């Protein structure tokens, strides 16, 4: 039986009638990440993955950083730091000693695409309302097609939450993502520096979307697929 770990937060959810213009996420933002991924293989074997940590984005520098803890099927899988440098098209997945380096083939995500469909305007809360818009669109990463519903704050286009669905011959499932305590600045810009173990001891790893799915890799607003098998 597949173990499921689900954090439930109850809000009052209201509908706001009206449209919204497409927007671009802030140039810099940082927050507490929470994500759950559920996947099912054709043989009926399922897996669930819980990910939490700090998520930092600097689109001006074209870099993304994640400091995450991963739990797979109820068992700790490890603590990883991930640095994506879209300037050099390189991704670094590392711990205190080891580093796996793989190429990035996609461009950095920032703006809602032209083909996105506005699904509605809503708000959380009653008195101090958080107004947000939901956009739906498809995106392909590493040969894998995702359908995405992204919720963005109405006032500054910052990420509130996201749901991604995928269906491939290897696995199908979904990921739910939330970002809390978001700030429009980076507390420690040095997180975007390449660590020493990646400069000298990194192992080049071929990008493999199938393994990334199999390992319930990190999927997020910037369309990340991480391969931790070789770290």
mmCIF file of N, CA, C and O in Angstrom, residues 63 83 85 88 92 94 190-199:
data_model
loop_
_atom_site.group_PDB
_atom_site.id
_atom_site.type_symbol
_atom_site.label_atom_id
_atom_site.label_comp_id
_atom_site.label_asym_id
_atom_site.label_seq_id
_atom_site.Cartn_x
_atom_site.Cartn_y
_atom_site.Cartn_z
ATOM 1 N N UNK A 63 19.362 32.181 -12.020
ATOM 2 C CA UNK A 63 19.747 31.090 -11.127
ATOM 3 C C UNK A 63 18.600 30.728 -10.184
ATOM 4 O O UNK A 63 17.819 31.584 -9.774
ATOM 5 N N UNK A 83 21.423 23.661 -7.321
ATOM 6 C CA UNK A 83 21.690 24.953 -7.942
ATOM 7 C C UNK A 83 21.527 24.801 -9.445
ATOM 8 O O UNK A 83 22.160 23.942 -10.057
ATOM 9 N N UNK A 85 21.982 26.887 -12.878
ATOM 10 C CA UNK A 85 22.565 28.071 -13.496
ATOM 11 C C UNK A 85 22.165 28.066 -14.965
ATOM 12 O O UNK A 85 22.719 27.313 -15.770
ATOM 13 N N UNK A 88 25.045 29.066 -17.701
ATOM 14 C CA UNK A 88 25.949 28.013 -18.168
ATOM 15 C C UNK A 88 25.193 26.753 -18.563
ATOM 16 O O UNK A 88 25.803 25.779 -19.000
ATOM 17 N N UNK A 92 23.468 21.567 -10.613
ATOM 18 C CA UNK A 92 24.320 20.944 -9.610
ATOM 19 C C UNK A 92 23.431 20.411 -8.481
ATOM 20 O O UNK A 92 22.719 21.178 -7.834
ATOM 21 N N UNK A 94 23.830 18.412 -4.984
ATOM 22 C CA UNK A 94 24.958 18.075 -4.122
ATOM 23 C C UNK A 94 24.558 17.980 -2.658
ATOM 24 O O UNK A 94 23.520 18.494 -2.225
ATOM 25 N N UNK A 190 24.822 34.220 -1.485
ATOM 26 C CA UNK A 190 25.900 33.246 -1.730
ATOM 27 C C UNK A 190 25.368 31.855 -2.045
ATOM 28 O O UNK A 190 26.139 30.990 -2.491
ATOM 29 N N UNK A 191 24.081 31.620 -1.838
ATOM 30 C CA UNK A 191 23.523 30.305 -2.173
ATOM 31 C C UNK A 191 23.622 30.038 -3.673
ATOM 32 O O UNK A 191 23.555 28.882 -4.100
ATOM 33 N N UNK A 192 23.802 31.099 -4.464
ATOM 34 C CA UNK A 192 23.908 30.935 -5.916
ATOM 35 C C UNK A 192 25.343 30.691 -6.380
ATOM 36 O O UNK A 192 25.585 30.558 -7.584
ATOM 37 N N UNK A 193 26.298 30.627 -5.446
ATOM 38 C CA UNK A 193 27.684 30.330 -5.796
ATOM 39 C C UNK A 193 27.868 28.825 -5.993
ATOM 40 O O UNK A 193 27.275 28.021 -5.264
ATOM 41 N N UNK A 194 28.686 28.448 -6.965
ATOM 42 C CA UNK A 194 28.960 27.031 -7.192
ATOM 43 C C UNK A 194 29.805 26.496 -6.032
ATOM 44 O O UNK A 194 30.866 27.054 -5.731
ATOM 45 N N UNK A 195 29.387 25.437 -5.350
ATOM 46 C CA UNK A 195 30.136 24.918 -4.199
ATOM 47 C C UNK A 195 31.436 24.247 -4.624
ATOM 48 O O UNK A 195 31.568 23.783 -5.766
ATOM 49 N N UNK A 196 32.418 24.173 -3.716
ATOM 50 C CA UNK A 196 33.725 23.584 -4.050
ATOM 51 C C UNK A 196 33.649 22.155 -4.558
ATOM 52 O O UNK A 196 34.374 21.780 -5.481
ATOM 53 N N UNK A 197 32.780 21.328 -3.970
ATOM 54 C CA UNK A 197 32.703 19.930 -4.393
ATOM 55 C C UNK A 197 32.205 19.787 -5.819
ATOM 56 O O UNK A 197 32.447 18.775 -6.479
ATOM 57 N N UNK A 198 31.506 20.813 -6.322
ATOM 58 C CA UNK A 198 31.058 20.782 -7.712
ATOM 59 C C UNK A 198 32.125 21.314 -8.662
ATOM 60 O O UNK A 198 32.148 20.959 -9.840
ATOM 61 N N UNK A 199 33.012 22.151 -8.173
ATOM 62 C CA UNK A 199 34.087 22.683 -9.002
ATOM 63 C C UNK A 199 35.180 21.654 -9.228
ATOM 64 O O UNK A 199 35.788 21.593 -10.291
#
